[in-house]
Coordinates of C-alpha atoms and ligand atoms in Angstrom, one line a residue:
X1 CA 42.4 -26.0 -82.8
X2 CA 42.1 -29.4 -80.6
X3 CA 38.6 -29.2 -80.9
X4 CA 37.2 -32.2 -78.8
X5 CA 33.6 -31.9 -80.2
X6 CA 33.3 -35.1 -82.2
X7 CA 31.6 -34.9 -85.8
X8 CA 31.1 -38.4 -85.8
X9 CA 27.4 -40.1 -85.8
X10 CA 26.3 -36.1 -84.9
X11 CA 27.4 -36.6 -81.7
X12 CA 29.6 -33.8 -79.7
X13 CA 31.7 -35.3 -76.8
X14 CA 33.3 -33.1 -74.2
X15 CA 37.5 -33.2 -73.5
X16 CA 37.2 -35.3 -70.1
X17 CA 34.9 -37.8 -71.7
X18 CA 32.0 -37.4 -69.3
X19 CA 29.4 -35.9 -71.5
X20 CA 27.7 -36.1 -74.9
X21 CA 25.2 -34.5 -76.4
X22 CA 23.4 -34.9 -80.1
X23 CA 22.7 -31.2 -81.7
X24 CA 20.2 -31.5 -83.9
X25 CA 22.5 -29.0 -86.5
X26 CA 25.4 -27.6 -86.1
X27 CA 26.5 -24.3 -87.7
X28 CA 30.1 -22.5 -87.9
X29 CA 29.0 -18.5 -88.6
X30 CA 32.4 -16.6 -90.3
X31 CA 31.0 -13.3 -88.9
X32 CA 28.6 -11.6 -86.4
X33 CA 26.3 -11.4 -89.4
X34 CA 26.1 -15.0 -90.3
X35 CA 26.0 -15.8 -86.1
X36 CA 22.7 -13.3 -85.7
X37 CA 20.7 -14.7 -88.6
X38 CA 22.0 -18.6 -86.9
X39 CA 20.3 -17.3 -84.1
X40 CA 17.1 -16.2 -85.6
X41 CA 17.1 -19.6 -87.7
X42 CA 17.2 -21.5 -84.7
X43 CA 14.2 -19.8 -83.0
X44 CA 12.2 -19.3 -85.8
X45 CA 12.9 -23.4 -85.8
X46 CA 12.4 -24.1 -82.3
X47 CA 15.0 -25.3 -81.7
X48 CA 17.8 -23.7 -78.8
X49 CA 21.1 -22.6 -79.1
X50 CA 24.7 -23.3 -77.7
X51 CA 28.2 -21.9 -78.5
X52 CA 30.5 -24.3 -77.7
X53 CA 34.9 -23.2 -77.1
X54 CA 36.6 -26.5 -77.0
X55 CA 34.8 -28.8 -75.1
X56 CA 37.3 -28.2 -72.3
X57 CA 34.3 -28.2 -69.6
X58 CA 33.5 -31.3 -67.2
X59 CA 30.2 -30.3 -66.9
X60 CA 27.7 -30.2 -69.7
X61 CA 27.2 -26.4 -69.9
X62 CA 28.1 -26.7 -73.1
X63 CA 26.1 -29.4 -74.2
X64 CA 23.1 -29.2 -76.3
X65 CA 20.1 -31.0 -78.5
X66 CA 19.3 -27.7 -80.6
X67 CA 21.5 -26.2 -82.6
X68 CA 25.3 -26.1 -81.3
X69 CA 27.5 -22.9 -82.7
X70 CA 31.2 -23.8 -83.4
X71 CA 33.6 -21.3 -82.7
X72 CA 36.5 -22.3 -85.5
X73 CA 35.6 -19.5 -88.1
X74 CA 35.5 -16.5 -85.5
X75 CA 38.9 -16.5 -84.2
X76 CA 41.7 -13.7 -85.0
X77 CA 42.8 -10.6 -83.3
X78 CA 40.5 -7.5 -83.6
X79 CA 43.0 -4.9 -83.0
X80 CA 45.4 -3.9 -80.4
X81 CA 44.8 -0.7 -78.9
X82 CA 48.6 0.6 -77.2
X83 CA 47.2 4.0 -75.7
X84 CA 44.5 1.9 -73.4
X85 CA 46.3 -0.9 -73.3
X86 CA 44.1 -3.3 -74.6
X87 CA 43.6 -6.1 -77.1
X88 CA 40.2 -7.2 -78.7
X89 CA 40.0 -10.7 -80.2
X90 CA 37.2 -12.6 -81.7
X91 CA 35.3 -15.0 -79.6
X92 CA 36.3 -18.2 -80.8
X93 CA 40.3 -17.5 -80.6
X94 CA 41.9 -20.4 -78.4
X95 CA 43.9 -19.1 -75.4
X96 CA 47.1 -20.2 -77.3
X97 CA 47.0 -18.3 -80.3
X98 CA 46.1 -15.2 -77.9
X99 CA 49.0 -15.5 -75.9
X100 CA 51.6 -15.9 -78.9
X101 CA 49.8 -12.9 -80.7
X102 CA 50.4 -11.2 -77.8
X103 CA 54.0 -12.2 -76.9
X104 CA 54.8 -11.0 -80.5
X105 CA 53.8 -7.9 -80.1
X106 CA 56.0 -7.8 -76.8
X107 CA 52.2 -7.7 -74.4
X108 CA 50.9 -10.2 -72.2
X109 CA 47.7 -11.0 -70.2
X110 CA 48.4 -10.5 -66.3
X111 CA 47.0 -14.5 -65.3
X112 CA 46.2 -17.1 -66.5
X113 CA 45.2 -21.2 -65.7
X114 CA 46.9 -24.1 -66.1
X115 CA 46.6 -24.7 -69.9
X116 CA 45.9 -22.6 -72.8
X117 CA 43.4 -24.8 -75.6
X118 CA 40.5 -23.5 -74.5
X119 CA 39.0 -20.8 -76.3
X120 CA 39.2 -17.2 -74.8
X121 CA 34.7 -16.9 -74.9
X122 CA 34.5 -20.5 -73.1
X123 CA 37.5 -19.6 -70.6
X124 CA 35.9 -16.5 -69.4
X125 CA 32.3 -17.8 -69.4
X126 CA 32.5 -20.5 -67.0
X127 CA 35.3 -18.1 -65.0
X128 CA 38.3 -20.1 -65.6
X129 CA 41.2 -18.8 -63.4
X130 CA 44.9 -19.3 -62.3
X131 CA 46.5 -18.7 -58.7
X132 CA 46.8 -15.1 -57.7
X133 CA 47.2 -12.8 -54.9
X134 CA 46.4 -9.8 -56.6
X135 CA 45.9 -10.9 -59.8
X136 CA 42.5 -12.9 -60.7
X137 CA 40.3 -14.7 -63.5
X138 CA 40.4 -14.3 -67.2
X139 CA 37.3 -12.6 -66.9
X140 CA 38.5 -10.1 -64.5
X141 CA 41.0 -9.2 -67.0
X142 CA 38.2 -8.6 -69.8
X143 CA 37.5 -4.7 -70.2
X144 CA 35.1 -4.9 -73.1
X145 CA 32.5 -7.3 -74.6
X146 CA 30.2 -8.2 -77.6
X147 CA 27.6 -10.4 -77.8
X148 CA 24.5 -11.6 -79.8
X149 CA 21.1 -11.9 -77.7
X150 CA 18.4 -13.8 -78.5
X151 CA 16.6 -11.4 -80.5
X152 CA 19.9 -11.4 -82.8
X153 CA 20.7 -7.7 -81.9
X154 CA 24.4 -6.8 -81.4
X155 CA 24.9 -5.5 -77.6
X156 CA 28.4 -4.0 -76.4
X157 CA 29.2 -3.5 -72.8
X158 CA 31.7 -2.4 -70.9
X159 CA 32.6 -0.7 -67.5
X160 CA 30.7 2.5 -69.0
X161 CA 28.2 1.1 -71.8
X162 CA 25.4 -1.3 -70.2
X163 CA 27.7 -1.7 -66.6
X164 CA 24.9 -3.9 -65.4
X165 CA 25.2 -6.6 -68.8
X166 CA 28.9 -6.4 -68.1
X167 CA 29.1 -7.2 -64.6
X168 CA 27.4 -10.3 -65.2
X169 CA 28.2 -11.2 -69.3
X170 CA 32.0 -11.9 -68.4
X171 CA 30.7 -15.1 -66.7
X172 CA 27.9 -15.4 -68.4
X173 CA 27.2 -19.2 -68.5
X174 CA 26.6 -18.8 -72.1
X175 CA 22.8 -18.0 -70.8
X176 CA 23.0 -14.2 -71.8
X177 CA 23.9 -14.2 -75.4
X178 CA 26.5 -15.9 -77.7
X179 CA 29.6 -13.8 -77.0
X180 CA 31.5 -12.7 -80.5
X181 CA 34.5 -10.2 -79.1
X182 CA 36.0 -9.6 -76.0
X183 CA 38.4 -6.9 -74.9
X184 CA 41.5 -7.6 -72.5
X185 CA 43.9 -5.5 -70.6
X186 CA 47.3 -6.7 -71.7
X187 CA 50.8 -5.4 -69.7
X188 CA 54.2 -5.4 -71.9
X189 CA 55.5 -8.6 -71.2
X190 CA 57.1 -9.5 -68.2
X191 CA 58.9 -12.1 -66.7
X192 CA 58.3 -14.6 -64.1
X193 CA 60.8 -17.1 -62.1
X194 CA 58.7 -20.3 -60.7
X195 CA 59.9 -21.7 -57.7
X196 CA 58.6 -25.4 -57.2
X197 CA 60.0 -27.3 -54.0
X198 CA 58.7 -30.1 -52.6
X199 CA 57.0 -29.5 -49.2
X200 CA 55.4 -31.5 -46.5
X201 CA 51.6 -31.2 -46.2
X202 CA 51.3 -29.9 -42.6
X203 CA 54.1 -27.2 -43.3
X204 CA 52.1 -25.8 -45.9
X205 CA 49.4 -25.7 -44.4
X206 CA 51.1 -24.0 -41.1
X207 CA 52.8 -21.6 -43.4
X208 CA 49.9 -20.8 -45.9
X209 CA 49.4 -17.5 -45.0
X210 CA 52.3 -16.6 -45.4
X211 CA 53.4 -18.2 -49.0
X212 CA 50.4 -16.2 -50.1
X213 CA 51.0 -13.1 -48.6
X214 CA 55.3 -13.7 -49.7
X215 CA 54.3 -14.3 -53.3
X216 CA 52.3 -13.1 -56.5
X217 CA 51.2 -16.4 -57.4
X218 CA 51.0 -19.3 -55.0
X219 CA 49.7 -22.7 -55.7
X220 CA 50.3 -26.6 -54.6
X221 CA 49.3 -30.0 -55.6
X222 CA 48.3 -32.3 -52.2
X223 CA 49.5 -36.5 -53.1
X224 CA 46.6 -38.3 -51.6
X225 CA 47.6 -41.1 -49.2
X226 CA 50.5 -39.0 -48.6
X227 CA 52.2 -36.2 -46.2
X228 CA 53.4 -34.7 -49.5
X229 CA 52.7 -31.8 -51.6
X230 CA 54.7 -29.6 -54.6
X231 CA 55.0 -25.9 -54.1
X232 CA 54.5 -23.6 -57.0
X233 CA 55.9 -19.8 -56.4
X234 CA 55.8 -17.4 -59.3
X235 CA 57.3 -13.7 -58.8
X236 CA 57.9 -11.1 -61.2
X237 CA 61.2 -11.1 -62.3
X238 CA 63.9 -8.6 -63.2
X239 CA 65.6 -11.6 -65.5
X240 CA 67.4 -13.0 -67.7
X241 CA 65.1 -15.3 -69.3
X242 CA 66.3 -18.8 -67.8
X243 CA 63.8 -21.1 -69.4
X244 CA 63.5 -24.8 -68.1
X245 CA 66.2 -26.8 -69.7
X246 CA 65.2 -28.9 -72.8
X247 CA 66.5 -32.1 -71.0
X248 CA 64.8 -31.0 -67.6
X249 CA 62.1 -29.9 -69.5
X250 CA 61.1 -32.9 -71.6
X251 CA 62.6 -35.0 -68.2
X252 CA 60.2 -33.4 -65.6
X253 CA 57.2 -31.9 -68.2
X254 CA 56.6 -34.7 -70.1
X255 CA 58.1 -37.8 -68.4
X256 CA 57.7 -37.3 -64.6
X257 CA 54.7 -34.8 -65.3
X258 CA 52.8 -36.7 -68.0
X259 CA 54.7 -39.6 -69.3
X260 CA 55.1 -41.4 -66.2
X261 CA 52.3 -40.1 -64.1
X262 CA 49.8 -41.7 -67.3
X263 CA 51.6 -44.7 -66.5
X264 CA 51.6 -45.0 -62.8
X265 CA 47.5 -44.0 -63.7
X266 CA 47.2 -47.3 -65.8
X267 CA 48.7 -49.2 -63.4
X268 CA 47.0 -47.6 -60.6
X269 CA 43.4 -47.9 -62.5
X270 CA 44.0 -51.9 -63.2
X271 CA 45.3 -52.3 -59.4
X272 CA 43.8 -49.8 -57.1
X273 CA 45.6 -51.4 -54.3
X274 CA 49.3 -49.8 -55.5
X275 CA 46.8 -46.8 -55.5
X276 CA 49.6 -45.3 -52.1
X277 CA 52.5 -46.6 -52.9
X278 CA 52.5 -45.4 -56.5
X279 CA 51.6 -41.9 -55.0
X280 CA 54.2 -42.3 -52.3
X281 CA 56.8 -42.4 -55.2
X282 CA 55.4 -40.1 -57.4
X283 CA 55.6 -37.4 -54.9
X284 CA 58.6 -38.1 -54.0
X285 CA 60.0 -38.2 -57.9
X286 CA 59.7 -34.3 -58.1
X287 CA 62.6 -32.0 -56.7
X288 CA 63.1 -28.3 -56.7
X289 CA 63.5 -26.4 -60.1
X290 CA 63.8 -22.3 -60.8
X291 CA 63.3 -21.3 -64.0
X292 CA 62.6 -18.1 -65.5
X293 CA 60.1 -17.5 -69.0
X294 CA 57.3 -15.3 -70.3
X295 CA 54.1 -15.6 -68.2
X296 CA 52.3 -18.3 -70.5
X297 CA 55.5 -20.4 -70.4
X298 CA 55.5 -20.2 -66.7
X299 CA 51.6 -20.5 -66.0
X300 CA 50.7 -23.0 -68.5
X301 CA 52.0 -26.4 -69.6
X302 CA 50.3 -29.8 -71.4
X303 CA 47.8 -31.9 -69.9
X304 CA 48.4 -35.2 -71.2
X305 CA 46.0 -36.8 -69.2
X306 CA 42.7 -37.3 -69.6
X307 CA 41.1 -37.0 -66.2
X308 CA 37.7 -35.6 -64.6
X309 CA 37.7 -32.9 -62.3
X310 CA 35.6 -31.1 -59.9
X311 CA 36.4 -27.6 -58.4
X312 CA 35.2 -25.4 -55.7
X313 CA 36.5 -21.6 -54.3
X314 CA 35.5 -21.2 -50.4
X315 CA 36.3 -18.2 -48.3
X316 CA 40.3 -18.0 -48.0
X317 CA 40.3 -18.3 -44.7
X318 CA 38.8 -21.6 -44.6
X319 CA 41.2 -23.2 -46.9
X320 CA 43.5 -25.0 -44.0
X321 CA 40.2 -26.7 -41.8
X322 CA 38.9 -27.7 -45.9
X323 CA 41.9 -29.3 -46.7
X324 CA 42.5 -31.3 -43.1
X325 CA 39.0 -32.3 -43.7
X326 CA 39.8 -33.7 -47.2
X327 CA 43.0 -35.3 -45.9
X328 CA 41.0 -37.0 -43.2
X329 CA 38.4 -37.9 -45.2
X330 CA 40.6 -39.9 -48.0
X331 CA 42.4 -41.0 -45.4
X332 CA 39.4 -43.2 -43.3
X333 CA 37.8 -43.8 -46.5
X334 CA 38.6 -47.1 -48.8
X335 CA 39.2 -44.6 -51.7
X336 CA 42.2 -44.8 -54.0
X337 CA 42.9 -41.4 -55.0
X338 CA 45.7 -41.4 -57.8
X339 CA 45.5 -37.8 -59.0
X340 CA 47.1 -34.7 -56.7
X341 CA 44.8 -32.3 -55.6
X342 CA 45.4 -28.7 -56.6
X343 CA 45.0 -25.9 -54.2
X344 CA 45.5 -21.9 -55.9
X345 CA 44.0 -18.6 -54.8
X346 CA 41.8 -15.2 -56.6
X347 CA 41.3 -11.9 -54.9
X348 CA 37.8 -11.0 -54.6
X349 CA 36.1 -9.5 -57.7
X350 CA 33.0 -7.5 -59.0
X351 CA 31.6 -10.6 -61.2
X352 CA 28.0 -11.7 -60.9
X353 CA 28.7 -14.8 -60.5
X354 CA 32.5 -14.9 -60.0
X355 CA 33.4 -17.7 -57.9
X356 CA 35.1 -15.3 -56.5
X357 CA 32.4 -12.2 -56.5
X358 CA 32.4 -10.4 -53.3
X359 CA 35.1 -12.9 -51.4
X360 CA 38.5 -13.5 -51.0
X361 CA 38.9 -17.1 -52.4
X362 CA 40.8 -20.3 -52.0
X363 CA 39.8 -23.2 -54.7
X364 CA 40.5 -26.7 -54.1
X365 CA 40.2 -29.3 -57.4
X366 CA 39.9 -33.1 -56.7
X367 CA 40.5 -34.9 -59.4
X368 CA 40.2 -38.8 -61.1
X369 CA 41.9 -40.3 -64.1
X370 CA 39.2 -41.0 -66.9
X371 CA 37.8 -43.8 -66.8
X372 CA 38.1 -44.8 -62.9
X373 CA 35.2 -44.4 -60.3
X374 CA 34.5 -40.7 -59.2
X375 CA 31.6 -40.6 -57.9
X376 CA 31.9 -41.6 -54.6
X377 CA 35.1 -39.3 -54.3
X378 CA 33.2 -36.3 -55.6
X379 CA 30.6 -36.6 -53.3
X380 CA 32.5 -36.8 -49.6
X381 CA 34.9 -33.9 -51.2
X382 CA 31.5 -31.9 -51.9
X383 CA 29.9 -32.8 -48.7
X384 CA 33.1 -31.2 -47.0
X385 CA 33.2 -28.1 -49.8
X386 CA 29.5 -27.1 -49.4
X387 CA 30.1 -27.2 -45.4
X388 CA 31.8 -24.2 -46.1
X389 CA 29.9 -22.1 -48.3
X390 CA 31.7 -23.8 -51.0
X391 CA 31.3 -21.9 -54.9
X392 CA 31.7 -24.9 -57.4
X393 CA 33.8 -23.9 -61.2
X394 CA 30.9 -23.6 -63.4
X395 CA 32.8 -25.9 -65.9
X396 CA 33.7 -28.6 -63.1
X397 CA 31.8 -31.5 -61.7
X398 CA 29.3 -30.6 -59.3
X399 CA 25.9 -31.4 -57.8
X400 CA 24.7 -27.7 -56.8
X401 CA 21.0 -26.2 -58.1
X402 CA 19.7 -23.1 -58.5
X403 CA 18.1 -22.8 -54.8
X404 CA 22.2 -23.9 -52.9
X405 CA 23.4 -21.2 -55.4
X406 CA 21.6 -18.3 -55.0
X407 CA 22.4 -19.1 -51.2
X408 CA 26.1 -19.0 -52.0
X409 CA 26.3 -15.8 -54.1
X410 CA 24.9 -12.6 -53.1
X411 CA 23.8 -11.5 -56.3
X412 CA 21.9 -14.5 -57.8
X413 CA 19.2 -13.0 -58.3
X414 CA 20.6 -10.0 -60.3
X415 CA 22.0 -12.4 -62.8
X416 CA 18.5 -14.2 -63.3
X417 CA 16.8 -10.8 -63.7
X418 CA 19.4 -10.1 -66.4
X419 CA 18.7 -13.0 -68.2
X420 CA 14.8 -12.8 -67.8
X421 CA 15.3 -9.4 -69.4
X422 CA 17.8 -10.7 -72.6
X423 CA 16.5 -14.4 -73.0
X424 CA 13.3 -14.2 -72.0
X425 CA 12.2 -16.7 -74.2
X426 CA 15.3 -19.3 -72.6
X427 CA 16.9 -19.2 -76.6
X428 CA 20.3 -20.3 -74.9
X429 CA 18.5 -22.7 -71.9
X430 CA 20.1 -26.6 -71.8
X431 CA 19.9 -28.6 -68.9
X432 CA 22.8 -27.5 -66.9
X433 CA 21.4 -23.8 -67.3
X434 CA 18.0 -25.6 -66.2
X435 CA 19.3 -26.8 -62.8
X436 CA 21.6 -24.2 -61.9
X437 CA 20.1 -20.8 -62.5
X438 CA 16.1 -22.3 -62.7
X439 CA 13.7 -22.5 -65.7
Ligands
FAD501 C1 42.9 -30.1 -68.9 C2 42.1 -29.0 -68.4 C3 42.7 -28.0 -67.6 C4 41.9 -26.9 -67.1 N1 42.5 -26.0 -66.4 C5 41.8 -25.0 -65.8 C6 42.4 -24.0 -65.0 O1 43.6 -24.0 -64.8 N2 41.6 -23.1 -64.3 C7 40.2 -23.1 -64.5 O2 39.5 -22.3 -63.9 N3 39.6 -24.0 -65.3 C8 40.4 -25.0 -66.0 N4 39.8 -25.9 -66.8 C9 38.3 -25.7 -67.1 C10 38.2 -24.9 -68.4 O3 39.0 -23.8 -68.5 C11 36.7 -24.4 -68.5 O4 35.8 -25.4 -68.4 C12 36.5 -23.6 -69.8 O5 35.2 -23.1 -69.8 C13 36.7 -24.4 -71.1 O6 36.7 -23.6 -72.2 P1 36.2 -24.1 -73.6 O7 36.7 -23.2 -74.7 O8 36.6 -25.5 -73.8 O9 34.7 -23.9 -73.4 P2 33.5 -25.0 -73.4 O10 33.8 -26.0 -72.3 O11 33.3 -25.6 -74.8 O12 32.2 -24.1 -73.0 C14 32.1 -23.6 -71.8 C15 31.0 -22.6 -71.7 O13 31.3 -21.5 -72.4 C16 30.2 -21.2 -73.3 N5 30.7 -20.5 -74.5 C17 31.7 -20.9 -75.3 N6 31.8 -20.0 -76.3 C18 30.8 -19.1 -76.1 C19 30.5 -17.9 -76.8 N7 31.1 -17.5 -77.9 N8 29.5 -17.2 -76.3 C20 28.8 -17.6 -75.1 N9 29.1 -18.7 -74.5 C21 30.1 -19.4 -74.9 C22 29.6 -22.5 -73.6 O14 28.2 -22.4 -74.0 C23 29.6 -23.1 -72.2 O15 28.6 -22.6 -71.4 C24 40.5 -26.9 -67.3 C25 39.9 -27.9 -68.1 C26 40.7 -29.0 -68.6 C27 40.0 -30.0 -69.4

């Protein structure tokens, strides 16, 4: 597993770079047993607790000084259940090894994001999600879960079996328990053909409701300084399997997609003035590609590039006015924005604290290389996110606190009455936890 969490000097260090933390222990529990007397250690100790997946989170949700639970030891499929459908894996299993597991026994999740090295607990907890029109997050997908709550009890949940711990413990922060199994719906495995065109920023925006409405999964990447953007289209397909050629592959994944893009980031990180030109070229280095796979060929690929990101879902039908706000913005500002920004789409779902709960969505991720200025970026992109009602990713950059959130989502409150009931004593509190959801 591509754990980021460094062992070095005790210190734990997230993937983007942005946050470290110093656990005062760290344990890796080989069973639910060994993870429930951790837990019981630790308070007995003092001392608070934090599961960590892969460090894949810009923020520090996952960040702790108590004692941090690795997730390396509980990984591995529980069992695969054909009559309902359904596959239950440990807690600690990365994405990756889910979705070949699955593709071997000829299943497959419905969605997914953009990469698969997270682990399938720290995914759903901070609500990761793809682009969908029906389809939504990995936690919408989740039919069943397990967890261990502060008193070091075992508590299941499901649709049926504690409804209210389930509709909030798919996104559960990690503030409700230390999850230890979750259940998925799986499909048998489909196909999907990606469509990516390049196409100019004001058609998309003038045709957005449509390529939604036309297609299962719609997304597109805005070049900054530009009129540009890349199209993404996936639809089911009836076949044949057509993957993207190895040359074309290695040609526009790794060289045009990562390879050159790191480079035109170095050069654009020493000489933020090239800052639009380089973007000029890069967007207009991509041309249209079909290809056909399995859905996490299609949905996922390497992120070569270390960047920082911040995210936020506002109501679909403010996604055009968002985005001509962002364009204007970058474009009167003195900012040098070198990454695209990435627009995708959930149905509303029945999550707590789903940044899609209750609400049609639309996200829109800003992004900066590591190791450039973000801040100022961040903050005029937040301004004009919060202006509309704006939900940030959990496990992206963001300034929000407890009082903007429970603003934003109509069921706060039921979430923090949850947790007052299974952590009364704040076992799994850090600061993030702190700020967002109050002491
Ligand atoms: C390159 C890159 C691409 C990304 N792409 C997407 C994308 O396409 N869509 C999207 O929505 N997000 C995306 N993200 C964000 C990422 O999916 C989330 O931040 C996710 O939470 C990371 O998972 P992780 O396993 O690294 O968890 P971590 O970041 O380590 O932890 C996240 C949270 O999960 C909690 N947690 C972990 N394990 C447990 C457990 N067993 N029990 C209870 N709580 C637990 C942690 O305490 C913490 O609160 C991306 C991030 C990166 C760096």
């Amino acid at each position: 597993m591509s754990s980021t969490a460094s062992g070095k000097n005790g210190t734990w260090r997230n993937w983007g770079g942005n946050v470290v933390a110093r656990p005062a222990r760290e344990v890796t529990p080989a069973s639910v047993d060994e993870l429930a007397a951790a837990v019981l250690r630790a308070a007995e100790d003092g001392l608070k607790v934090k599961a960590v997946g892969t460090g894949h989170s810009f923020t520090s949700i996952a960040a702790t000084d108590g004692v941090l639970v690795r997730p390396q030891l509980l990984t591995g499929i529980r069992a695969v259940d054909r009559d309902n459908m359904t596959v239950t894996v440990e807690a600690g299993t990365p994405l990756k090894r889910l979705n070949m597991a699955l593709a071997r026994e000829g299943l497959s999740l419905t969605n997914m994001g953009d990469i698969m090295e997270q682990t399938v607990s720290g995914a759903a907890s901070t609500g990761t999600h793809g682009t969908g029109r029906e389809s939504s997050s990995i936690a919408a997908q989740i039919k069943a879960l397990e967890l261990v709550t502060a008193d070091g009890s075992v508590l299941t949940c499901s649709e049926k079996e504690n409804p209210e711990v389930f509709a909030a413990a798919r996104i559960g922060l990690g503030a409700l328990g230390i999850v230890t199994a979750l259940t998925f719906a799986v499909e048998p495995i489909f196909l999907l053909t990606a469509r990516e065109e390049p196409m100019p920023f004001d058609k998309v925006l003038a045709d957005f409701d449509e390529l939604w409405a036309e297609n299962e999964h719609f997304e597109f990447y805005w070049f900054p300084h530009t009129g540009s953007t890349n199209t993404k289209r996936n639809n089911r397909s009836a076949g044949p399997r057509k993957p993207v050629g190895q040359f074309a592959g290695w040609f526009e994944d790794e060289f045009l997609s990562n390879g050159v893009f790191q480079a035109a980031q170095w050069v654009g990180r020493a000489v933020p003035a090239t800052v639009p030109t380089i973007a000029r070229i890069s967007s207009k280095a991509l041309s249209a590609r079909s290809y056909t796979d399995i859905p996490y060929k299609v949905f996922t690929s390497p992120r070569r590039v270390r960047f920082v990101e911040m995210e936020y879902a506002v109501p679909r039908e403010a996604v055009t006015e968002t985005l001509c706000e962002l364009k204007a913005m970058v474009d009167r500002s003195g900012l040098r924005v070198s990454f695209p920004v990435e627009v995708r789409t959930a149905p509303a779902d029945d999550i707590t604290l789903s940044t899609a709960s209750g609400r049609d969505s639309a996200y829109i991720a800003v992004h900066m290389v590591k190791g450039t200025p973000y801040r100022a970026y961040f903050t005029a992109a937040e301004r004009i996110f919060t202006a509309h009602e704006g939900r940030p990713h959990w496990g992206k950059v963001h300034t929000r606190d407890a009082e903007y959130l429970a603003g934003v989502y109509p069921r706060f409150e039921e979430f923090t009455a949850l947790r007052d009931r299974l952590d009364p004593d704040r076992l799994f509190q850090n600061d993030y936890l702190r700020r967002v959801l109050g002491a």
